[in-house]
Coordinates of C-alpha atoms and ligand atoms in Angstrom, one line a residue:
X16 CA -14.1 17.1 -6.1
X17 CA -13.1 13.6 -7.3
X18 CA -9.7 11.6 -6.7
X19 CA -8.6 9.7 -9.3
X20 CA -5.2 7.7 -8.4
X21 CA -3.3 5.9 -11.5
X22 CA -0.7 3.0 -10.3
X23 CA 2.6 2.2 -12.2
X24 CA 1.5 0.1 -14.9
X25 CA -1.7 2.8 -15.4
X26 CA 1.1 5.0 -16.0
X27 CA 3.7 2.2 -17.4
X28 CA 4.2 3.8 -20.9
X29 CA 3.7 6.4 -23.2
X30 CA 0.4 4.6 -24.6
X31 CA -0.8 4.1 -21.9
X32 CA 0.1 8.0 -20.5
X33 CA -2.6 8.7 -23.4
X34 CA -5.3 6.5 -22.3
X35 CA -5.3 7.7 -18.3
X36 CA -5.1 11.8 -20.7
X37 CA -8.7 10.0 -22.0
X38 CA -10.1 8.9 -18.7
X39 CA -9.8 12.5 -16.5
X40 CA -11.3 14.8 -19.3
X41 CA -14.8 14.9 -18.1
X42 CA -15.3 19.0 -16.9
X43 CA -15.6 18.4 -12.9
X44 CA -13.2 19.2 -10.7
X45 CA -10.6 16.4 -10.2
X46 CA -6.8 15.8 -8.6
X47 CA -5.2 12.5 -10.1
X48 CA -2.5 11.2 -7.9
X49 CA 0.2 9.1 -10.2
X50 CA 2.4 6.6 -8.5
X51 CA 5.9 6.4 -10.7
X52 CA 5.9 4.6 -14.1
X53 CA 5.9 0.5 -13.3
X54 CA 9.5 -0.7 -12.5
X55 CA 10.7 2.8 -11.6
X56 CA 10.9 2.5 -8.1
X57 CA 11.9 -0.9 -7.8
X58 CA 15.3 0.4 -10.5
X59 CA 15.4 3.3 -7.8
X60 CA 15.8 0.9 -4.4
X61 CA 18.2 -1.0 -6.6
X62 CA 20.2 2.2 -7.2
X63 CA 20.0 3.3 -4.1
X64 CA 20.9 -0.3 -2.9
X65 CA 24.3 0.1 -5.1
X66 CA 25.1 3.5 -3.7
X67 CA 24.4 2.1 -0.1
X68 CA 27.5 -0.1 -1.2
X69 CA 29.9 2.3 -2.5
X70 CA 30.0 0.5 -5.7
X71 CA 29.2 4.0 -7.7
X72 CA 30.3 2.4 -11.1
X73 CA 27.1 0.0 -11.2
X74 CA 25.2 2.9 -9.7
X75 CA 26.2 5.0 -12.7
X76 CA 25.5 1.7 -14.9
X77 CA 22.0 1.6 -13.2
X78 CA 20.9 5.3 -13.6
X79 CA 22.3 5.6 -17.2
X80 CA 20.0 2.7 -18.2
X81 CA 16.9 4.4 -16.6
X82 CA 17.7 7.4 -18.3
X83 CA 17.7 5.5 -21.5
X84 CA 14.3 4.1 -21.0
X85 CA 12.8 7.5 -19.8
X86 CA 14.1 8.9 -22.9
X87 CA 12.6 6.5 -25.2
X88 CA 9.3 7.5 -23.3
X89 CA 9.6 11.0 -24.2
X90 CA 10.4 10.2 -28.1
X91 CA 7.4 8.4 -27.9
X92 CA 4.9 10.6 -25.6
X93 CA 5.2 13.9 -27.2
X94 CA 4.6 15.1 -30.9
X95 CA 6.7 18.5 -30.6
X96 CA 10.4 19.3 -31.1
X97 CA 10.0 21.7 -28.2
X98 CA 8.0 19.5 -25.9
X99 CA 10.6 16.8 -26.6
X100 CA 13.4 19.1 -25.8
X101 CA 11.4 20.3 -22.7
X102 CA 10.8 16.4 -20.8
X103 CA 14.7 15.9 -22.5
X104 CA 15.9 18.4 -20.0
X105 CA 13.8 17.5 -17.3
X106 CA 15.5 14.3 -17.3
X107 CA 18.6 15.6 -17.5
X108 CA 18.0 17.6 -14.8
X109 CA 16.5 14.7 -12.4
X110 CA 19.2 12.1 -13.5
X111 CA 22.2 14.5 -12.8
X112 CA 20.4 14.8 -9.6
X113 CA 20.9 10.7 -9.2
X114 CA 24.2 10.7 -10.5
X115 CA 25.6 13.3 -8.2
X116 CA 24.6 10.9 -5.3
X117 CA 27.4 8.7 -6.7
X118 CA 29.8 11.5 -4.9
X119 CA 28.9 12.0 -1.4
X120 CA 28.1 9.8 1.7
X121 CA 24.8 7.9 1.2
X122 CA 22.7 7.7 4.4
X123 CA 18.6 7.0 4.3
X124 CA 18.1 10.3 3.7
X125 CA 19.5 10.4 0.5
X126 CA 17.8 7.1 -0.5
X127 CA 14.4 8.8 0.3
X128 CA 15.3 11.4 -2.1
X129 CA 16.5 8.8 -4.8
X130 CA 12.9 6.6 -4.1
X131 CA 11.1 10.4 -4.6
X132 CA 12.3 10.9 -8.3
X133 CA 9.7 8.3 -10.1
X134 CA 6.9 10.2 -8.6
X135 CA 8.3 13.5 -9.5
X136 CA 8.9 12.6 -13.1
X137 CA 5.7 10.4 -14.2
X138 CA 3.5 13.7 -13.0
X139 CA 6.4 16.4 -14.4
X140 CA 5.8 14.1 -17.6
X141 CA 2.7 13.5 -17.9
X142 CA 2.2 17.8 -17.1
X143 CA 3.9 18.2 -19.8
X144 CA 1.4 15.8 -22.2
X145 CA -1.3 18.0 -20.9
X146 CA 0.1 20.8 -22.0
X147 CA 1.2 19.7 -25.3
X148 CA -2.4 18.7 -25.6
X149 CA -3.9 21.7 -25.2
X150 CA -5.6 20.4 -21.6
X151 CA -5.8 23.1 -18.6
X152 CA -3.9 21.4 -16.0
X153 CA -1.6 22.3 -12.9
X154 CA 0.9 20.5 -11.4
X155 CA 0.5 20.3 -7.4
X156 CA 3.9 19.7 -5.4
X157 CA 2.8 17.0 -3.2
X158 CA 6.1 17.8 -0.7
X159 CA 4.3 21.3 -0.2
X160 CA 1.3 19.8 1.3
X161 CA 1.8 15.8 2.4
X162 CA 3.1 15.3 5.5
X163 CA 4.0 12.7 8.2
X164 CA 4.7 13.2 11.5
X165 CA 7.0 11.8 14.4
X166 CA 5.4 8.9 14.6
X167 CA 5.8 8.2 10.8
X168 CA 1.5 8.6 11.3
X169 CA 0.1 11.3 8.3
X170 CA -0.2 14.3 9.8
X171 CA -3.8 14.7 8.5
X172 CA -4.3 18.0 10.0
X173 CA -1.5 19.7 8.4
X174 CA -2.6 18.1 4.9
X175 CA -5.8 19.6 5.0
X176 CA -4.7 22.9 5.3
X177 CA -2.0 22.7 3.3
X178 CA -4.0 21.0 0.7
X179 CA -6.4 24.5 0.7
X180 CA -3.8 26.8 0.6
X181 CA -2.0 25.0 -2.3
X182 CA -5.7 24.5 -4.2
X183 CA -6.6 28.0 -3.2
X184 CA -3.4 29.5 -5.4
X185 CA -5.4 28.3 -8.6
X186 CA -9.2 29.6 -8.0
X187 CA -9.8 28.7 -11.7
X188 CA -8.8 25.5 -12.1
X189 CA -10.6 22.2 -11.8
X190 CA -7.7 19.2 -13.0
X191 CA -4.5 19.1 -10.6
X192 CA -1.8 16.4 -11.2
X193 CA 0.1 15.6 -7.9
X194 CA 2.7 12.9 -6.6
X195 CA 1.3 9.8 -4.5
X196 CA 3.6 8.1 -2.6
X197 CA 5.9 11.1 -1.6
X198 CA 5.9 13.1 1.4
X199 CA 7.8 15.2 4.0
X200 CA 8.3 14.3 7.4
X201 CA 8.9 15.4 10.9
X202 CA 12.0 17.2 9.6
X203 CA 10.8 18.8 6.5
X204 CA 12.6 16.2 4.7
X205 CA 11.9 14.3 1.9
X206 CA 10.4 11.0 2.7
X207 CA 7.2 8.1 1.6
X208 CA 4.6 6.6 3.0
X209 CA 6.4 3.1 2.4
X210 CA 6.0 0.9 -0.7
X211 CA 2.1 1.4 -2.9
X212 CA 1.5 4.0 -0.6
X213 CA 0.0 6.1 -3.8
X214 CA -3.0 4.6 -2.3
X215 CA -2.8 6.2 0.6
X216 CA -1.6 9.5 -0.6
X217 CA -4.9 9.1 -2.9
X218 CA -7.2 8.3 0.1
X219 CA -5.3 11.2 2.1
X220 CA -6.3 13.9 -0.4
X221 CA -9.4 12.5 -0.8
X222 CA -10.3 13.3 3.2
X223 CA -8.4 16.4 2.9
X224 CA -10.8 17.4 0.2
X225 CA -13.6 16.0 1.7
X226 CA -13.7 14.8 -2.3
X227 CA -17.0 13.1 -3.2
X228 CA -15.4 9.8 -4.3
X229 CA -11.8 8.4 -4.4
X230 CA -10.8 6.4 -7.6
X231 CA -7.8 3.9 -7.8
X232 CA -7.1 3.1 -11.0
X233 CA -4.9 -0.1 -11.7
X234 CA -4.2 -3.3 -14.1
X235 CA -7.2 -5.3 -12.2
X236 CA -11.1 -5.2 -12.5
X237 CA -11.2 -4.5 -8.8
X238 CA -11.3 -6.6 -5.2
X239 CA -10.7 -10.3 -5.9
X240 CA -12.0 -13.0 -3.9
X241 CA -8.6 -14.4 -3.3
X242 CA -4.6 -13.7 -4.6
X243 CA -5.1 -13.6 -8.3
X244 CA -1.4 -13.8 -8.1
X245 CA -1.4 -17.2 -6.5
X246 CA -4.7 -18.6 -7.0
X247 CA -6.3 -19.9 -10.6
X248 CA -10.2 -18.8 -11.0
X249 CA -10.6 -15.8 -8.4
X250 CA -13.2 -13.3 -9.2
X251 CA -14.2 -9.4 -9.0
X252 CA -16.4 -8.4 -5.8
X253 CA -18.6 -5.9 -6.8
X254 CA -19.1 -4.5 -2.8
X255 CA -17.1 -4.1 0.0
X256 CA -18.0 -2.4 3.3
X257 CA -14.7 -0.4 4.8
X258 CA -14.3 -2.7 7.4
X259 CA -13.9 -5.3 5.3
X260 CA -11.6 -3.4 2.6
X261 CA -9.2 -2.5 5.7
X262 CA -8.8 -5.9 6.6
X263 CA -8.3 -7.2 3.2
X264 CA -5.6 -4.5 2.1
X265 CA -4.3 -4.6 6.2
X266 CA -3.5 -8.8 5.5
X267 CA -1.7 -8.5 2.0
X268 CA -4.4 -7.3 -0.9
X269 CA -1.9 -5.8 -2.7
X270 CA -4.0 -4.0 -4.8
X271 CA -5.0 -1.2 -1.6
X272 CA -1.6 -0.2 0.5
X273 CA -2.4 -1.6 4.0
X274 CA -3.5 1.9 5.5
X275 CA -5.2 2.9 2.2
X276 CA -8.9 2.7 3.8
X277 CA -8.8 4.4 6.9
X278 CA -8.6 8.0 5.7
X279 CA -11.6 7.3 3.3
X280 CA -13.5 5.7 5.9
X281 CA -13.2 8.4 8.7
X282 CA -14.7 10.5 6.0
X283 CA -17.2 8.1 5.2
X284 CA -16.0 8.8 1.1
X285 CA -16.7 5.5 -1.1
X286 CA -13.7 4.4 -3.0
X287 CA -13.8 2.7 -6.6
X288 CA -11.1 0.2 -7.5
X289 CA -11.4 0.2 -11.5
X290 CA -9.3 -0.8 -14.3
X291 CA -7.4 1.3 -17.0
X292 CA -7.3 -1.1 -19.1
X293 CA -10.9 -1.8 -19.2
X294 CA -12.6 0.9 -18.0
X295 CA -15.8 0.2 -18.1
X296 CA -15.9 -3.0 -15.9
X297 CA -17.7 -2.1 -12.7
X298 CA -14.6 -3.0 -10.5
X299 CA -15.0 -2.7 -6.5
X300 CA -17.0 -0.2 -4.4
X301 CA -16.0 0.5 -1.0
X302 CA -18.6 2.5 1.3
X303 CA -20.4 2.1 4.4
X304 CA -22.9 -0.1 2.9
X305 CA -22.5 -3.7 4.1
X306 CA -23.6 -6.2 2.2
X307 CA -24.3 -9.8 3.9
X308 CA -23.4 -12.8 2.3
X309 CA -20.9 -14.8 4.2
X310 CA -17.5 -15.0 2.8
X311 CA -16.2 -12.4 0.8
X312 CA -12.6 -13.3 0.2
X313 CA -9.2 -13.8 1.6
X314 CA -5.6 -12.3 1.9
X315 CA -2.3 -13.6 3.2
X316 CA -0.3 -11.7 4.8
X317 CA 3.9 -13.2 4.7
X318 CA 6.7 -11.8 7.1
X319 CA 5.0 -12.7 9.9
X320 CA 6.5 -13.7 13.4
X321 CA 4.7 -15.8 16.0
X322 CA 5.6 -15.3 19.4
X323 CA 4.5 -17.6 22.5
X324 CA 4.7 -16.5 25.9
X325 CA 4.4 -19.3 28.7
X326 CA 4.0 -18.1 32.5
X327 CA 2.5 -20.0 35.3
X328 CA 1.5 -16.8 36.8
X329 CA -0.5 -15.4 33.9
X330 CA -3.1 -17.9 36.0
X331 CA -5.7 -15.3 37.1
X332 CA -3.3 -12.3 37.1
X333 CA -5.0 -9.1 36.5
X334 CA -2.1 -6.9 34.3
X335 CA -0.3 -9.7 33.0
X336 CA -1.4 -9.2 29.6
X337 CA -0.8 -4.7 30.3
X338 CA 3.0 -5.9 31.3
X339 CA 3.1 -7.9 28.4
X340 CA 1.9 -5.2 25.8
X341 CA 3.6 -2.5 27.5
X342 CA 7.0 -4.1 25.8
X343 CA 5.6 -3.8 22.7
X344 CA 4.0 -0.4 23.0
X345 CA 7.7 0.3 24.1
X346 CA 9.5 -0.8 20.9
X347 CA 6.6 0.6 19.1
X348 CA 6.0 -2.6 17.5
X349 CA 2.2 -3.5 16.8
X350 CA 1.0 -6.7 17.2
X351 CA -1.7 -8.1 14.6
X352 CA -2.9 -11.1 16.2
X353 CA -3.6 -12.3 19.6
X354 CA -4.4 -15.5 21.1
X355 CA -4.9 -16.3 25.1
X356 CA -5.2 -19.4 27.1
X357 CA -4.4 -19.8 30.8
X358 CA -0.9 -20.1 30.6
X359 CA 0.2 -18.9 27.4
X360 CA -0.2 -15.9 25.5
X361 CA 0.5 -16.4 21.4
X362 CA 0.8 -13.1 18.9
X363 CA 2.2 -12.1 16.0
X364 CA 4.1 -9.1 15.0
X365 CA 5.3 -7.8 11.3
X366 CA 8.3 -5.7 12.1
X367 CA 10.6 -8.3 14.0
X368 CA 13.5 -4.9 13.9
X369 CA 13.5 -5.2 17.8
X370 CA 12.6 -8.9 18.1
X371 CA 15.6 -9.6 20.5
X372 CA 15.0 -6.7 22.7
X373 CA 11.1 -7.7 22.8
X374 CA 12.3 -11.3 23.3
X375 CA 14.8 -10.2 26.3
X376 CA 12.2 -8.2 28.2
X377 CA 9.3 -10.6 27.9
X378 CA 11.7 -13.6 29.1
X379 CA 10.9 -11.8 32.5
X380 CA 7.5 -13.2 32.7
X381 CA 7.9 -16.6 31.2
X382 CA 9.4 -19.4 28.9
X383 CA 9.2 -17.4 25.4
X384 CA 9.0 -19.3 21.8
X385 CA 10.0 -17.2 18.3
X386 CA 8.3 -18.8 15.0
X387 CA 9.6 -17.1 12.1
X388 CA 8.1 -17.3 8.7
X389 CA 4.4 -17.3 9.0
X390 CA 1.7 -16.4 7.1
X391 CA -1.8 -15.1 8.5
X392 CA -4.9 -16.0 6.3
X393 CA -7.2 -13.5 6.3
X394 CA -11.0 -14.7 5.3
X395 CA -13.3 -11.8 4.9
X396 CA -17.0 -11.4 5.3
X397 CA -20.0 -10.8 7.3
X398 CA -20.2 -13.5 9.9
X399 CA -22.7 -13.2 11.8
X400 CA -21.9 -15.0 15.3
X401 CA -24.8 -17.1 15.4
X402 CA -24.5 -18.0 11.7
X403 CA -21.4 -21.8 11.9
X404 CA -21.3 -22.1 8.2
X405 CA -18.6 -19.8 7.2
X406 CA -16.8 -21.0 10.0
X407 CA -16.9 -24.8 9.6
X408 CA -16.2 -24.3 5.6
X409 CA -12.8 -22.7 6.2
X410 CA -12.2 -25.2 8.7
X411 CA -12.8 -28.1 6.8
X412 CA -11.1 -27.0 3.7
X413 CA -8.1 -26.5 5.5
X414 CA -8.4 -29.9 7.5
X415 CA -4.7 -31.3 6.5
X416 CA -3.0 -27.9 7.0
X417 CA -1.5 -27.5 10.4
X418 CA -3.1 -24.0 12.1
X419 CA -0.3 -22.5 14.5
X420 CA -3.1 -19.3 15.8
X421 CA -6.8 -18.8 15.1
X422 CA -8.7 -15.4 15.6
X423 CA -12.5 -14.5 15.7
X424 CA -14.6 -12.0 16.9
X425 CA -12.1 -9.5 16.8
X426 CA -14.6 -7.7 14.4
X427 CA -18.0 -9.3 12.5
X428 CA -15.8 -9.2 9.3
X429 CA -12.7 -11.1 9.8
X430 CA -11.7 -14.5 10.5
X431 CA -7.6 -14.8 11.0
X432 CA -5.3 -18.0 11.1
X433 CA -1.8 -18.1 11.2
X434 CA 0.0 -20.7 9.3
X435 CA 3.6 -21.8 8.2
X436 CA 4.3 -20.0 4.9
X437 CA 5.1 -23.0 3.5
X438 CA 1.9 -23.8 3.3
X439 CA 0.3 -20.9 1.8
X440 CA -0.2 -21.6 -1.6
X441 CA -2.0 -24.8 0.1
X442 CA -3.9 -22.9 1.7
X443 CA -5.3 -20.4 -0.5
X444 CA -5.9 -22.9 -3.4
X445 CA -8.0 -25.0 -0.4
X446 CA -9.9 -21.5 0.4
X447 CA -10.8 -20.9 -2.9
X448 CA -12.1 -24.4 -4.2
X449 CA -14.1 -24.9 -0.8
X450 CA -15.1 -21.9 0.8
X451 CA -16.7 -19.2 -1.8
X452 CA -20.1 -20.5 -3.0
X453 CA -19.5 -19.2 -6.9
X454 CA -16.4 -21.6 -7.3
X455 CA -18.3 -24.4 -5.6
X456 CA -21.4 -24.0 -8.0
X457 CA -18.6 -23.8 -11.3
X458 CA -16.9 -26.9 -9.7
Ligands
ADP26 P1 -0.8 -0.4 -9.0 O1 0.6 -0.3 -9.6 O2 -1.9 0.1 -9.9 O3 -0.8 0.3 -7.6 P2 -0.5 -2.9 -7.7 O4 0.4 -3.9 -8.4 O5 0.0 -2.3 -6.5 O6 -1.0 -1.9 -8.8 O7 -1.9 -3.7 -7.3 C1 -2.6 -4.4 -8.3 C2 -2.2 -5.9 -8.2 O8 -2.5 -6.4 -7.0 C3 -2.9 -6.8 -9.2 O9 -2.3 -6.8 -10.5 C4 -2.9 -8.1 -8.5 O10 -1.9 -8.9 -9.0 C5 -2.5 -7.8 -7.1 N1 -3.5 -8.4 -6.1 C6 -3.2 -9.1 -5.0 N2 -4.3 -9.5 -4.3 C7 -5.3 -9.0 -5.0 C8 -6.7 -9.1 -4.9 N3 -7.3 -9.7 -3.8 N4 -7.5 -8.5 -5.8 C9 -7.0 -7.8 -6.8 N5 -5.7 -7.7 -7.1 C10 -4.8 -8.3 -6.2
LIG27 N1 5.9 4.0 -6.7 C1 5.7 3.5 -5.4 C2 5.9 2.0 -5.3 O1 6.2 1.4 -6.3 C3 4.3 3.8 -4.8 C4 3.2 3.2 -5.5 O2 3.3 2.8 -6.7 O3 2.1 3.2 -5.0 O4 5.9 1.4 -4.3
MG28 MG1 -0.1 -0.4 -5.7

């Protein structure tokens, strides 16, 4: 069994509907996970936004104009009079669905069910091309079988067996079409595994299936070296180990979703990062193999808030630093990074929900200082402890940027600095002239 994810823009049109049709045709057995056409979901928050505000005239506005585009989308995507008529009243039926939100209270569980239409209409859709096409496929309900649990965690368990039964209803078959993104949770409720988390339903299924390979298909040749986004001249990395994939996607790669390698990784299954719209680059592999070669690449991570704790008695004291997690662990806030000295403690959290409470209880121990708007820069690669190059290259390229937090040895693969996010694009552009060997040699 093969996984073979398609992100928005793989799925962005009707033309390019046709081309992922092209890429899933060979005879083995395969589920493709879509994520919703590009721009849906970000129209849906917006929606949703609107109808968090009452103001159901724009709401209506909003939904009308989606409509509009999905309809041009089925002019375009099907041949038939029937099949037209068919995705027509699909539509119908999902945007009536929107539309009556405009009429009752809207709380965050009706938003989850607005965010959950794109999903459920790029795979209904794209069923339906299938089938006009003459191609054996069948449509898998990902809310029958994806499922988080009270901790918001993937209830991997359930998934698997779920996963069977659902797979077992169709002995026959060998190409399933599902939802990413979309799940149930706790409650039986509609909910999602946060924003690009099609990644991470794709790695999901792919341990549930104990598939042979996981395949994320996007706009991008694979795994640059640095932001392409940001940074001029970044490149494709033809090898990752999952360590260093984790930490990449973990500190803003935004082409995995930050949880996106762990499921693949327990199951040691290699995961391909390839492009739709050139599909026979080589793109990104990401397995257990780990190839050396210093630096790899780096990610930056934004949203991210410092926080200093000053105590003379931290001096020595055994369970200082226990009392001091416990208030996190409390608030179920994790921290990323961690730096000690003898009488401070500096980390960094990304959810700052319950900064104040946090603050409140850890004024207890100490003095405490709150940095907001930071950035941790992620540099990934094999260093090898007795190995200073890497090391004294990232230092010296970022010589005129101020460093607020600096991390090693947390792991062989990952070096971590926190720094205003000001100074990011700074940063990154310094990274990527002096650190990675190929832009030094094209220099
Ligand atoms: P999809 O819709 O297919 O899930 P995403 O937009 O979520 O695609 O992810 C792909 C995008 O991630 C790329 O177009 C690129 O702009 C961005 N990106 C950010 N960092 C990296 C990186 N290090 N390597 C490749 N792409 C990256
Ligand atoms: N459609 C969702 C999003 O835009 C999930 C995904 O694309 O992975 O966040
Ligand atoms: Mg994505």
């Amino acid at each position: 069994m093969r996984i073979l994810k398609f992100g928005g823009t793989s799925v962005g049109s009707a033309e390019r509907m046709r081309s992922v049709s092209a890429l899933i045709q060979s005879g083995e057995p395969k589920i493709v996970v879509l994520s919703a056409m590009s721009g849906t979901t970000n129209a849906l928050v917006q929606i949703a936004e609107t109808l968090y505000q009452n103001k159901n005239k724009e709401a209506n506005a909003l939904i009308d104009a989606l409509h509009d585009k999905y309809k041009q989308v089925v002019e375009e995507l099907y041949t038939t009079a029937d099949k037209k008529k068919e995705a027509n009243s699909l539509l119908t039926t999902h945007f009536d669905h929107l539309r009556a939100f405009t009429q009752d209270l809207f709380t965050i569980h009706e938003e989850r069910a607005v965010l959950a239409q794109g999903e459920l209409l790029s795979t209904a859709l794209f069923q339906f091309f299938l089938e006009e096409n003459g191609i054996p496929s069948v449509l898998l309900p990902a809310l029958n079988f994806m499922k988080i649990d009270e901790n918001e965690e993937p209830d991997a368990p359930y998934i698997a067996k779920q996963l069977k039964v659902e797979l077992a209803k169709y002995p026959e078959a060998t190409l399933f079409i599902t939802q990413g993104y979309i799940c149930r949770n706790t409650f039986g409720e509609i909910d999602n595994l946060k924003r690009g988390g099609s990644d991470y339903s794709a790695s999901l299924i792919g341990a549930a299936a104990d598939a042979d390979e996981i395949q994320i298909w996007t706009d991008i040749d694979g795994m640059h070296n640095n932001d392409p986004r940001i940074v001029k001249n970044t490149y494709p990395i033809a090898q990752l180990s999952f360590d260093e994939a984790a930490e990449l996607a973990y500190f803003g790669a935004k082409i995995l979703h930050p949880s996106s390698v762990t499921p693949a990784k327990q199951k040691n299954i290699p995961v391909r990062l390839l492009n739709t719209m050139e599909p026979e680059a080589k793109g990104t592999t990401i397995s257990a193999e780990r190839v050396g070669g210093s630096i790899k690449a780096v990610a930056a991570k934004d949203g991210i808030t410092a926080i200093k704790i000053k105590s003379g008695r931290m001096l020595l004291a055994y369970g200082f630093l226990r009392s001091v997690f416990e208030v996190f662990e409390r608030y179920k806030t994790p921290i990323d990074m961690i730096t000690t000295s003898e009488v401070a403690v500096s980390l960094t959290i990304d959810n700052d929900r319950f900064l104040d409470e946090i603050v409140a209880e850890l004024e207890k121990f100490g003095q405490v200082e709150v940095d907001k708007e930071q950035t941790i820069i992620c540099v990934v690669g094999d260093f090898i402890a007795k190995d200073s190059g890497p090391g004294l290259r990232i230092f010296e390229s970022l010589k005129e940027i101020p460093l607020r937090m600096i991390s090693f040895g947390g792991s062989r693969s990952n070096i971590s600095l926190l720094i205003d996010t000001g100074n990011k694009v700074e940063a990154l552009t310094k990274l990527n002239d002096g650190i990675f060997e190929r832009n030094k040699a094209n220099a």
